[in-house]
GROMACS .gro file of N, CA, C and O in nm:
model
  472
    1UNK      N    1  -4.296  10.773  -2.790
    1UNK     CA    2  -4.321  10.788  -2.932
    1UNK      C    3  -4.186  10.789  -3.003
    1UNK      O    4  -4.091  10.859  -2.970
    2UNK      N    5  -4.189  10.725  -3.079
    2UNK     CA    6  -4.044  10.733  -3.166
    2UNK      C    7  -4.045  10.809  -3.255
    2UNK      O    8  -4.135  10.828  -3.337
    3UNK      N    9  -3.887  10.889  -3.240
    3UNK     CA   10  -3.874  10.994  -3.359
    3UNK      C   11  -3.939  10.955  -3.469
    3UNK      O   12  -4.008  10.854  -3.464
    4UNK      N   13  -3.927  11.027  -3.585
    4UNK     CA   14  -3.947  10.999  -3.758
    4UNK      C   15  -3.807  10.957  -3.771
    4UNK      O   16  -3.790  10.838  -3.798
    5UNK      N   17  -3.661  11.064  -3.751
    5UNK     CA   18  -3.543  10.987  -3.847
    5UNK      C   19  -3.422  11.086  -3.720
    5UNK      O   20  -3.463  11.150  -3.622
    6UNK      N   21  -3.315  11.075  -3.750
    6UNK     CA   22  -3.197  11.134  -3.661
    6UNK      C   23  -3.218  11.217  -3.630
    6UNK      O   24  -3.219  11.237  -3.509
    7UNK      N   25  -3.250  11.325  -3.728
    7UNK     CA   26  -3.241  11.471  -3.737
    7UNK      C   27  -3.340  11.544  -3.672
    7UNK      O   28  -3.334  11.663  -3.642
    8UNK      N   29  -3.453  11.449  -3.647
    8UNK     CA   30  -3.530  11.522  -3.542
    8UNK      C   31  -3.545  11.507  -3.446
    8UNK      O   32  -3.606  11.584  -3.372
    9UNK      N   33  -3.485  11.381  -3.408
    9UNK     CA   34  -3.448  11.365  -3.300
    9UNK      C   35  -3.300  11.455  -3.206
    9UNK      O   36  -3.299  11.500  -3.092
   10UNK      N   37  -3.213  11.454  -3.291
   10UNK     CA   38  -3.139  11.549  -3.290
   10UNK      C   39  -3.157  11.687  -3.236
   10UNK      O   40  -3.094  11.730  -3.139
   11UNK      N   41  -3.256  11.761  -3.310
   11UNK     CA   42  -3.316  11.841  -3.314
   11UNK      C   43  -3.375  11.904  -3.199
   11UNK      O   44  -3.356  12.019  -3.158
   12UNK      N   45  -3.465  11.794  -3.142
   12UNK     CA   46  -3.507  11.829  -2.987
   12UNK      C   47  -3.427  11.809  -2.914
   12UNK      O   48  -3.452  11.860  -2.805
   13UNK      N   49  -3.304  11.738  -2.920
   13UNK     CA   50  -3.195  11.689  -2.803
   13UNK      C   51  -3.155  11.833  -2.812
   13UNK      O   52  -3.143  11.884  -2.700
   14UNK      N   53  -3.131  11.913  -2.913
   14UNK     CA   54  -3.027  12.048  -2.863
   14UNK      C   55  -3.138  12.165  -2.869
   14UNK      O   56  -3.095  12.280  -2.881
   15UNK      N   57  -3.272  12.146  -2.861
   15UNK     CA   58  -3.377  12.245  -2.838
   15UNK      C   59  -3.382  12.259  -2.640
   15UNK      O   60  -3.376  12.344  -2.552
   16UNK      N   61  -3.395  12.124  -2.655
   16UNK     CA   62  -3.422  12.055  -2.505
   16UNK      C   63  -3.293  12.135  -2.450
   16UNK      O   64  -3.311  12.232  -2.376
   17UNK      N   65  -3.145  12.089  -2.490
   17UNK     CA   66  -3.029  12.201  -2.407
   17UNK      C   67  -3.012  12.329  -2.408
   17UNK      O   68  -2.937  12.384  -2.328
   18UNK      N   69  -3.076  12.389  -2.495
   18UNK     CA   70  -3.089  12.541  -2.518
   18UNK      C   71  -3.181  12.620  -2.438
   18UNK      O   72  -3.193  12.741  -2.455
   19UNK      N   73  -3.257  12.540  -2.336
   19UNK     CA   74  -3.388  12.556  -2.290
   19UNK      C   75  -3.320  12.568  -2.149
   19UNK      O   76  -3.261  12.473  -2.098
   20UNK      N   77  -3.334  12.697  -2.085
   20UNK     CA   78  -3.301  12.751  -1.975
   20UNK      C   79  -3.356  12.704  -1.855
   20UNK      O   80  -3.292  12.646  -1.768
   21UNK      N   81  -3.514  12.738  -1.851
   21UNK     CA   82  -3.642  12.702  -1.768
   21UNK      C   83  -3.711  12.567  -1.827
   21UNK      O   84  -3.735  12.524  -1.940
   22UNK      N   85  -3.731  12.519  -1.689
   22UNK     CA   86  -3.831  12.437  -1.739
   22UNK      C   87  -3.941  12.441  -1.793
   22UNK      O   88  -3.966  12.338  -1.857
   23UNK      N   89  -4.029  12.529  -1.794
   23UNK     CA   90  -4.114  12.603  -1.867
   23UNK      C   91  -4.080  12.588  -2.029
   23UNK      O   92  -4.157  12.560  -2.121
   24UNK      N   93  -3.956  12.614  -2.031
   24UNK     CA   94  -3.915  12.578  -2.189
   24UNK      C   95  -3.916  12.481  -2.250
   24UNK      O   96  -3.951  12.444  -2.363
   25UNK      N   97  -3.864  12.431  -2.142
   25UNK     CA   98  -3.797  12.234  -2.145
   25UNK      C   99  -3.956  12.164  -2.219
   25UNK      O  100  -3.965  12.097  -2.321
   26UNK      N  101  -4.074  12.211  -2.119
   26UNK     CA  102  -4.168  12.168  -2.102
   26UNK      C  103  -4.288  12.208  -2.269
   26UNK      O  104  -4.369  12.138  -2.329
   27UNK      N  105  -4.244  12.338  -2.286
   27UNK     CA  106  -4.273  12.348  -2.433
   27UNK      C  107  -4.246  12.291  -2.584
   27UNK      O  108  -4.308  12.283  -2.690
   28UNK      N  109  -4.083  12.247  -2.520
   28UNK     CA  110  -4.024  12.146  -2.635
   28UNK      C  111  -4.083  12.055  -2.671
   28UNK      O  112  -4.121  12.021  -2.783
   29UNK      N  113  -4.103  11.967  -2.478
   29UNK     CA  114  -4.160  11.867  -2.527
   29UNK      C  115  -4.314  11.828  -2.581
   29UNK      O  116  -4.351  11.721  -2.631
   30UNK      N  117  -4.397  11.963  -2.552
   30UNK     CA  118  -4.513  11.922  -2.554
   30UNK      C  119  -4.507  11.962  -2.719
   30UNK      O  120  -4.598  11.903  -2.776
   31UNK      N  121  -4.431  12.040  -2.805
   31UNK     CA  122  -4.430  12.050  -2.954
   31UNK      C  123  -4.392  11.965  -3.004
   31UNK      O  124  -4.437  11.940  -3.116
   32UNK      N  125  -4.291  11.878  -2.946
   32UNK     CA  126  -4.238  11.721  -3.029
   32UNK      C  127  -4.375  11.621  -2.995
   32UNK      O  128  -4.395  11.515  -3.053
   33UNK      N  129  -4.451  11.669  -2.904
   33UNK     CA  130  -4.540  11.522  -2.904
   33UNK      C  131  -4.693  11.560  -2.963
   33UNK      O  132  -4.793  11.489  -2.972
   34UNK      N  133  -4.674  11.673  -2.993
   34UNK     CA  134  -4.853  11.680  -3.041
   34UNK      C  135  -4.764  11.748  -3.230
   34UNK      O  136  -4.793  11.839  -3.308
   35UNK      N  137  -4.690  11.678  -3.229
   35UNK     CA  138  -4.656  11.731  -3.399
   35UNK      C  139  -4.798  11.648  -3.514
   35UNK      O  140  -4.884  11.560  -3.506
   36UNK      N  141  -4.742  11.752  -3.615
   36UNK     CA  142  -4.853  11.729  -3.708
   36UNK      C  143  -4.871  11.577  -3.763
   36UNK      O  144  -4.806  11.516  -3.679
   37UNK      N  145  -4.911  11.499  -3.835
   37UNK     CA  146  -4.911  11.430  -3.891
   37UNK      C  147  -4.799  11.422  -4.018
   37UNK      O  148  -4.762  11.522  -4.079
   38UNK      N  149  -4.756  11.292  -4.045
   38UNK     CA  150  -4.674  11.290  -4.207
   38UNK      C  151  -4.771  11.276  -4.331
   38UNK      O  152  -4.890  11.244  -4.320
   39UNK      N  153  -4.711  11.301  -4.440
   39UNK     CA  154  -4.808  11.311  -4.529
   39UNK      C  155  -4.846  11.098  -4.553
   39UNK      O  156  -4.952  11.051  -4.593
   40UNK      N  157  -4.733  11.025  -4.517
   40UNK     CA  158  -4.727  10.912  -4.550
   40UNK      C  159  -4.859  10.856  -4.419
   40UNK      O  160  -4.940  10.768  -4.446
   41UNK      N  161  -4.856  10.905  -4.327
   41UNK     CA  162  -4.938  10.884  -4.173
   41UNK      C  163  -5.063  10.900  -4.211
   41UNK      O  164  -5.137  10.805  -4.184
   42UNK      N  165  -5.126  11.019  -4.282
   42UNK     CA  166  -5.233  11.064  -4.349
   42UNK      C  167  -5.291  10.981  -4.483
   42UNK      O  168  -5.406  10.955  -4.519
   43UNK      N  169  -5.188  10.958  -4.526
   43UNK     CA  170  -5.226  10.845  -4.621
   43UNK      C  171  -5.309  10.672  -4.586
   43UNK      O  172  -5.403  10.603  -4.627
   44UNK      N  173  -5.200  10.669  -4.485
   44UNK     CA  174  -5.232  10.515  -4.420
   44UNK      C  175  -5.339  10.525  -4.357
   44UNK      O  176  -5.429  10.441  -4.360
   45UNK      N  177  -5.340  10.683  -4.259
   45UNK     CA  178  -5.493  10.644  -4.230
   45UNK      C  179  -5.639  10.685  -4.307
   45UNK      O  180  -5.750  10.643  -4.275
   46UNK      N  181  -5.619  10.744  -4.377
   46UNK     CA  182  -5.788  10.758  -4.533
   46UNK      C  183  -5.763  10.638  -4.551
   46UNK      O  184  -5.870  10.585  -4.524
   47UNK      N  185  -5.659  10.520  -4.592
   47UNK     CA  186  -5.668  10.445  -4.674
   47UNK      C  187  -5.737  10.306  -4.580
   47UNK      O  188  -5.792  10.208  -4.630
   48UNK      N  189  -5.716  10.332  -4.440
   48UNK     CA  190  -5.826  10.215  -4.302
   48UNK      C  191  -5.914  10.281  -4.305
   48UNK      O  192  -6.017  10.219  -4.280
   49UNK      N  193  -5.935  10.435  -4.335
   49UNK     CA  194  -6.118  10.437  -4.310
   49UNK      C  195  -6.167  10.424  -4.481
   49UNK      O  196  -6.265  10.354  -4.506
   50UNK      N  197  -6.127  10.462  -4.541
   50UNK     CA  198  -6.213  10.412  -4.660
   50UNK      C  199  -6.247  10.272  -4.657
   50UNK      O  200  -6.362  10.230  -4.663
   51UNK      N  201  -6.088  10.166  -4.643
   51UNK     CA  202  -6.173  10.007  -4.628
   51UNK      C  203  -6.259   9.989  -4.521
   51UNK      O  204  -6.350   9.905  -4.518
   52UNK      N  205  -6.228  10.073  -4.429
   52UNK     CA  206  -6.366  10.005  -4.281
   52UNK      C  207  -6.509  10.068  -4.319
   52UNK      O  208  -6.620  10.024  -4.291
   53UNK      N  209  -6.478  10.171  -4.381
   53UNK     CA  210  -6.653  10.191  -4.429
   53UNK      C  211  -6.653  10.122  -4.585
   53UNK      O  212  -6.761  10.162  -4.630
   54UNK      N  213  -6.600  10.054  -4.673
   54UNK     CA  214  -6.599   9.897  -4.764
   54UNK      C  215  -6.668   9.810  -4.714
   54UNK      O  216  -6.772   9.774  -4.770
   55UNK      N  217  -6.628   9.761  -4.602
   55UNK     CA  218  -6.654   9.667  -4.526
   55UNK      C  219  -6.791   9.719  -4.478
   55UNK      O  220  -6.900   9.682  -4.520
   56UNK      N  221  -6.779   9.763  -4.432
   56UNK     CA  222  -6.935   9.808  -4.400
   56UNK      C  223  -7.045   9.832  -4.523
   56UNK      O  224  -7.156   9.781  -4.538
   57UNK      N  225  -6.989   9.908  -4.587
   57UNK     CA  226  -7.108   9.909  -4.696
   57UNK      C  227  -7.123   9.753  -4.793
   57UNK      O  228  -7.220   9.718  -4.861
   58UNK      N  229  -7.021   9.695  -4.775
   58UNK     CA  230  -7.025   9.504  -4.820
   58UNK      C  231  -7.120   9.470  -4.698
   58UNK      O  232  -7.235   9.449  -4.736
   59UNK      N  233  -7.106   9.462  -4.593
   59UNK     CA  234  -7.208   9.406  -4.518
   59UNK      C  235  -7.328   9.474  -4.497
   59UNK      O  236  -7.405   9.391  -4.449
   60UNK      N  237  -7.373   9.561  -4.506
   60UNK     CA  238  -7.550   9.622  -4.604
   60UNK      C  239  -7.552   9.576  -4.698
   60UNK      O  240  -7.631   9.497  -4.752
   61UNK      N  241  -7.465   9.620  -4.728
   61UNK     CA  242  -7.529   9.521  -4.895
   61UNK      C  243  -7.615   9.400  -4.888
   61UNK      O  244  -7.736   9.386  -4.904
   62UNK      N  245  -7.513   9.311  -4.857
   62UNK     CA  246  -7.533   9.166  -4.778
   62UNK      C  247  -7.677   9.167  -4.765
   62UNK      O  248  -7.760   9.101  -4.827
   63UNK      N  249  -7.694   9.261  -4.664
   63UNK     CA  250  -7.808   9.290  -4.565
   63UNK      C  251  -7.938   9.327  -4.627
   63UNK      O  252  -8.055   9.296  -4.607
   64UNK      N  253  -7.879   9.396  -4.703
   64UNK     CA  254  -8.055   9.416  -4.781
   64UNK      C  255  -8.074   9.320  -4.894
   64UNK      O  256  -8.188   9.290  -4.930
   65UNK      N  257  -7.947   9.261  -4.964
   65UNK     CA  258  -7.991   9.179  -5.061
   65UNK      C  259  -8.047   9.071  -4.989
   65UNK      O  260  -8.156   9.036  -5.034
   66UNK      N  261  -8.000   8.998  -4.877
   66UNK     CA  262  -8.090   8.911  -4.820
   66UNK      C  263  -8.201   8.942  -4.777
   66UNK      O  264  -8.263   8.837  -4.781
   67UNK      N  265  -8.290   9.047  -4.723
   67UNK     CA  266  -8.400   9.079  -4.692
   67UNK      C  267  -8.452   9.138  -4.811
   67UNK      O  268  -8.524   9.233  -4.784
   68UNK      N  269  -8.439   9.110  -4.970
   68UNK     CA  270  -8.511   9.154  -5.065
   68UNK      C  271  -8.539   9.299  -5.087
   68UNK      O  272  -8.625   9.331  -5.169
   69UNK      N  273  -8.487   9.368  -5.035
   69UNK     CA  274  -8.502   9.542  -5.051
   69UNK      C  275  -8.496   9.593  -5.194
   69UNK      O  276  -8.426   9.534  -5.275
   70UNK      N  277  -8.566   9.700  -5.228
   70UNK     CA  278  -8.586   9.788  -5.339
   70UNK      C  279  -8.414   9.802  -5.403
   70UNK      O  280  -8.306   9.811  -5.345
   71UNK      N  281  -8.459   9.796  -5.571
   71UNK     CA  282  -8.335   9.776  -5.600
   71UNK      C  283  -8.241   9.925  -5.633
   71UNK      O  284  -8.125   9.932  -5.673
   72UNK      N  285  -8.349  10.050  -5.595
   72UNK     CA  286  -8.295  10.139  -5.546
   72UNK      C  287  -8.170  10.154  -5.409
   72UNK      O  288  -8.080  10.238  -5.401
   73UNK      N  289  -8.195  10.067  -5.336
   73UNK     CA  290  -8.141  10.044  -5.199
   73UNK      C  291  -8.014  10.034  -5.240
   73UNK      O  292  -7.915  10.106  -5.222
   74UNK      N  293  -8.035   9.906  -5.315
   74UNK     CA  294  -7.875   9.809  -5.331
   74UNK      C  295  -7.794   9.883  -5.464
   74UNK      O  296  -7.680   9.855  -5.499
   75UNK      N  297  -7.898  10.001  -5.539
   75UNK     CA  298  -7.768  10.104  -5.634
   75UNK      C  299  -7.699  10.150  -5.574
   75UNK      O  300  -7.579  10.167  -5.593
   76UNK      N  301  -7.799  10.195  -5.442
   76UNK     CA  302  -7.713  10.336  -5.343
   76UNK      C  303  -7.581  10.254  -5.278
   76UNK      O  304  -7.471  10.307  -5.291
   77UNK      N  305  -7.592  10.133  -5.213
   77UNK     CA  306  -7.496  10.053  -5.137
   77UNK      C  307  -7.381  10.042  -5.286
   77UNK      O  308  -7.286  10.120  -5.298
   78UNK      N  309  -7.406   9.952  -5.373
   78UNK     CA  310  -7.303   9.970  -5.426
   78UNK      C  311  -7.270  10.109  -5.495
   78UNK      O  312  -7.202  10.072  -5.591
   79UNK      N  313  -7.278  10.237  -5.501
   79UNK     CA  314  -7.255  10.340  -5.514
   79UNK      C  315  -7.126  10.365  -5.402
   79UNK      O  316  -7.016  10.417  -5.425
   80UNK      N  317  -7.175  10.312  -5.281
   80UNK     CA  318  -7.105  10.353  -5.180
   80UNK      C  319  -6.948  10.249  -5.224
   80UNK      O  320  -6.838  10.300  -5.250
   81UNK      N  321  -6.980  10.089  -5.221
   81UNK     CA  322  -6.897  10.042  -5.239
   81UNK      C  323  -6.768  10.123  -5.320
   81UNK      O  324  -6.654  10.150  -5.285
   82UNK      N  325  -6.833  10.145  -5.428
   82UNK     CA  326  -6.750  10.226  -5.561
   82UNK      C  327  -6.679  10.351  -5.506
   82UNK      O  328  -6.561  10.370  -5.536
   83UNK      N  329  -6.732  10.419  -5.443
   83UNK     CA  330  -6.667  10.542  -5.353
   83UNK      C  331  -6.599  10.502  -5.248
   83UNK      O  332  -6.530  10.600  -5.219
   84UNK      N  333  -6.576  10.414  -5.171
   84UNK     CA  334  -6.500  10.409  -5.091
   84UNK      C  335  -6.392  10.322  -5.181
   84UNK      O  336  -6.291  10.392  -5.174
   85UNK      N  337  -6.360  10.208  -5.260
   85UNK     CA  338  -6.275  10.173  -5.347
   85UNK      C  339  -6.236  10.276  -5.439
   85UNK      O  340  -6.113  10.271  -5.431
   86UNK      N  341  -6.260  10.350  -5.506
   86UNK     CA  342  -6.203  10.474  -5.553
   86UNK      C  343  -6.123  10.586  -5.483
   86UNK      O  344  -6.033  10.651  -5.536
   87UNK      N  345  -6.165  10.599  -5.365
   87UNK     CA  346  -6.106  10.700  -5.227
   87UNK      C  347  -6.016  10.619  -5.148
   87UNK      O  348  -5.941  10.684  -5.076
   88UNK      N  349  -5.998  10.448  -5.143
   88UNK     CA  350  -5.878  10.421  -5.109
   88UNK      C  351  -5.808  10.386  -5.190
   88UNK      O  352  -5.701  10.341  -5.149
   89UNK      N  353  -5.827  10.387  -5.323
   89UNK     CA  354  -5.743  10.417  -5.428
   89UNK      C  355  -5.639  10.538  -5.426
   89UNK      O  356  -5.516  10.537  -5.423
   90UNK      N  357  -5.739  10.649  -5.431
   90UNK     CA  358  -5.662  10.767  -5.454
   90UNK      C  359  -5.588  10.806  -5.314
   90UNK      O  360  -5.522  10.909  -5.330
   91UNK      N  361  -5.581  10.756  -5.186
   91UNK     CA  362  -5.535  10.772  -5.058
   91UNK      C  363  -5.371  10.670  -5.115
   91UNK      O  364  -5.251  10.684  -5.091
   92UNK      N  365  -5.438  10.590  -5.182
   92UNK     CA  366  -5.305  10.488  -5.181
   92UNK      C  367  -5.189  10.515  -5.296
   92UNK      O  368  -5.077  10.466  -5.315
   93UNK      N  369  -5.266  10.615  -5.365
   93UNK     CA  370  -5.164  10.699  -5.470
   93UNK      C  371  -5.134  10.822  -5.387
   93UNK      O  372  -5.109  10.904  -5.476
   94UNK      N  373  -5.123  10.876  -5.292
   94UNK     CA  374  -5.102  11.011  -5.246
   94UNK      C  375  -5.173  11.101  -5.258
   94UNK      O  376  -5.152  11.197  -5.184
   95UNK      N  377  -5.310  11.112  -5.375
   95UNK     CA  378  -5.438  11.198  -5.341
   95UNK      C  379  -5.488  11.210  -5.226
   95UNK      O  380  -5.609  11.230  -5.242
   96UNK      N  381  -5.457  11.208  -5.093
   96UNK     CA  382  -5.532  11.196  -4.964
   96UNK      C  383  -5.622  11.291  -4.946
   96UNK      O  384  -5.730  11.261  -4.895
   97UNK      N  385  -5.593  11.430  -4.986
   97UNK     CA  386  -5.696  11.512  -4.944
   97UNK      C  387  -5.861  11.482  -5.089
   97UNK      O  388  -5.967  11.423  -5.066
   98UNK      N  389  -5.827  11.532  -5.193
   98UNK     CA  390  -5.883  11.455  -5.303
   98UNK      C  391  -6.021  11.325  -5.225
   98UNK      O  392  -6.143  11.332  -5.210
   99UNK      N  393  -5.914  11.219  -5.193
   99UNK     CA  394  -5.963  11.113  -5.120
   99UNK      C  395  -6.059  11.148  -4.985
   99UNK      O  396  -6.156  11.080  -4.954
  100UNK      N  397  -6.031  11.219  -4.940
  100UNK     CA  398  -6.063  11.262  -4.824
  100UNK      C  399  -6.216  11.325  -4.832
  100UNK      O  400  -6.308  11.263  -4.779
  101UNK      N  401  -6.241  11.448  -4.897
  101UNK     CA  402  -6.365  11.528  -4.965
  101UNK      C  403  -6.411  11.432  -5.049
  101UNK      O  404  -6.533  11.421  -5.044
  102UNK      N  405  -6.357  11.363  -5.121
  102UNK     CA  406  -6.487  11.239  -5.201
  102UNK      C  407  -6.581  11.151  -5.128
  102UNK      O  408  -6.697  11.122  -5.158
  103UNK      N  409  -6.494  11.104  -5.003
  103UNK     CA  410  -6.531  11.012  -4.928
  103UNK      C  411  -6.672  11.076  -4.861
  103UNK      O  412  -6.784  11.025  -4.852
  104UNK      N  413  -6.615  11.234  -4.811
  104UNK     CA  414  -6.684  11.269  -4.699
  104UNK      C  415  -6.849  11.309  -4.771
  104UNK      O  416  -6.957  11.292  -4.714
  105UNK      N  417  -6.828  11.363  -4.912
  105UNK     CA  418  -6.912  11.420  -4.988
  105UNK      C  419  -7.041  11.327  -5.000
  105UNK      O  420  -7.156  11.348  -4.962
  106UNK      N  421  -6.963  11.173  -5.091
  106UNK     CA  422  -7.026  11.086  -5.086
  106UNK      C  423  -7.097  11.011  -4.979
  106UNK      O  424  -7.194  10.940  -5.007
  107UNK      N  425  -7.040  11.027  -4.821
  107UNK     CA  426  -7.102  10.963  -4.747
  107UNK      C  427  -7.239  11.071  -4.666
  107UNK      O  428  -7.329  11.034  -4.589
  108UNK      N  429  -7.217  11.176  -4.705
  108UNK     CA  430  -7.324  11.302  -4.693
  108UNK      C  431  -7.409  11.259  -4.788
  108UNK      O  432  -7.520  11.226  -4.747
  109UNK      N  433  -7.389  11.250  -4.902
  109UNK     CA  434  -7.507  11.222  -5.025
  109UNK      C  435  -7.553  11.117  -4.947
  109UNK      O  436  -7.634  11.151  -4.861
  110UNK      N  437  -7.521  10.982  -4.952
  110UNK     CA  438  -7.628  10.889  -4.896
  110UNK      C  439  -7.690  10.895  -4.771
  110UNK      O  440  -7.807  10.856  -4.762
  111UNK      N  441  -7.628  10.941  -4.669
  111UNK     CA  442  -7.707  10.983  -4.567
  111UNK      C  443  -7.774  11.073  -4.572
  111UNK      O  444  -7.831  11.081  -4.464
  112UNK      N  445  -7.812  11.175  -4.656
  112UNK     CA  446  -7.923  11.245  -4.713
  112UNK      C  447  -8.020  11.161  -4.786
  112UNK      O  448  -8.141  11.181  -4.774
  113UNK      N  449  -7.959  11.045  -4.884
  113UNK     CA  450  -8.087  10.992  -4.956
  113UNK      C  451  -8.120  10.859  -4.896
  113UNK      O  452  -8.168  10.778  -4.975
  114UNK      N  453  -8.106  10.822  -4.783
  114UNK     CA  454  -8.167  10.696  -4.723
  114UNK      C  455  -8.284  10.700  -4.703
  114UNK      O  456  -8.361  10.611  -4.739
  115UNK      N  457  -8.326  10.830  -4.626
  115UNK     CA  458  -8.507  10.785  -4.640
  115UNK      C  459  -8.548  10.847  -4.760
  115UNK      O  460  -8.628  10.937  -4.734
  116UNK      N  461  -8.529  10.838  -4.857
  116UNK     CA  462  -8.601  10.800  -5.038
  116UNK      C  463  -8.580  10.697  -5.077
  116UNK      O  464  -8.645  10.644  -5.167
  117UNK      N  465  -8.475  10.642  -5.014
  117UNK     CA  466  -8.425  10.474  -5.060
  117UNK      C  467  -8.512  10.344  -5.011
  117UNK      O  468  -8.543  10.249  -5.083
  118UNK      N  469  -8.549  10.364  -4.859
  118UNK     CA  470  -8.626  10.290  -4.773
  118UNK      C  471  -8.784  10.260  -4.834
  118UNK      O  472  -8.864  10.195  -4.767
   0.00000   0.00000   0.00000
């Protein structure tokens, strides 16, 4: 895994020499490799799942407008469309969390109202 920038790399190089036991050694490394996410990392990824569920809710769409479905159906689909383009909007401005609870909210609402839609 490659560092983020010098300094943290740095960082573990003289954690790693300060480390007596291996036991220690072994704690360093397992804290440099399960580190948190960046806020920029978190961003990039809301902003692939909002388009992969886009894409998906474009292809239902698709799907029911070709099989003639209630035009209840195809509000809810493009509802969805609109929420996931709005949530990788705001992922792609740095709202990620924002982005994050809209997405999840909205994709709870329709999977609650599919069988009223059907």
């Amino acid at each position: 895994m490659p560092p983020h920038n010098d300094l943290d790399d740095q960082g573990t190089a003289l954690l790693l020499e300060s480390a007596t036991t291996p036991r220690e050694r072994r704690a360093v490394l397992r804290r440099r490799r399960h580190r948190p996410s960046t806020p920029r990392e978190a961003r990039i990824t809301q902003l692939v799942v909002s388009l992969l569920f886009l894409a998906g809710g474009i292809g239902a769409l698709v799907e029911h407008v070709d099989a003639h479905t209630s035009t209840r159906t195809i509000a809810a689909y493009l509802a969805l469309i609109t929420l996931c383009v709005v949530s990788a909007e705001l992922s792609r401005r740095g709202r990620t969390r924002i982005s994050f609870w809209l997405l999840c909210t909205g994709m709870i609402a329709l999977g609650l109202s599919t069988p009223f839609l059907l």
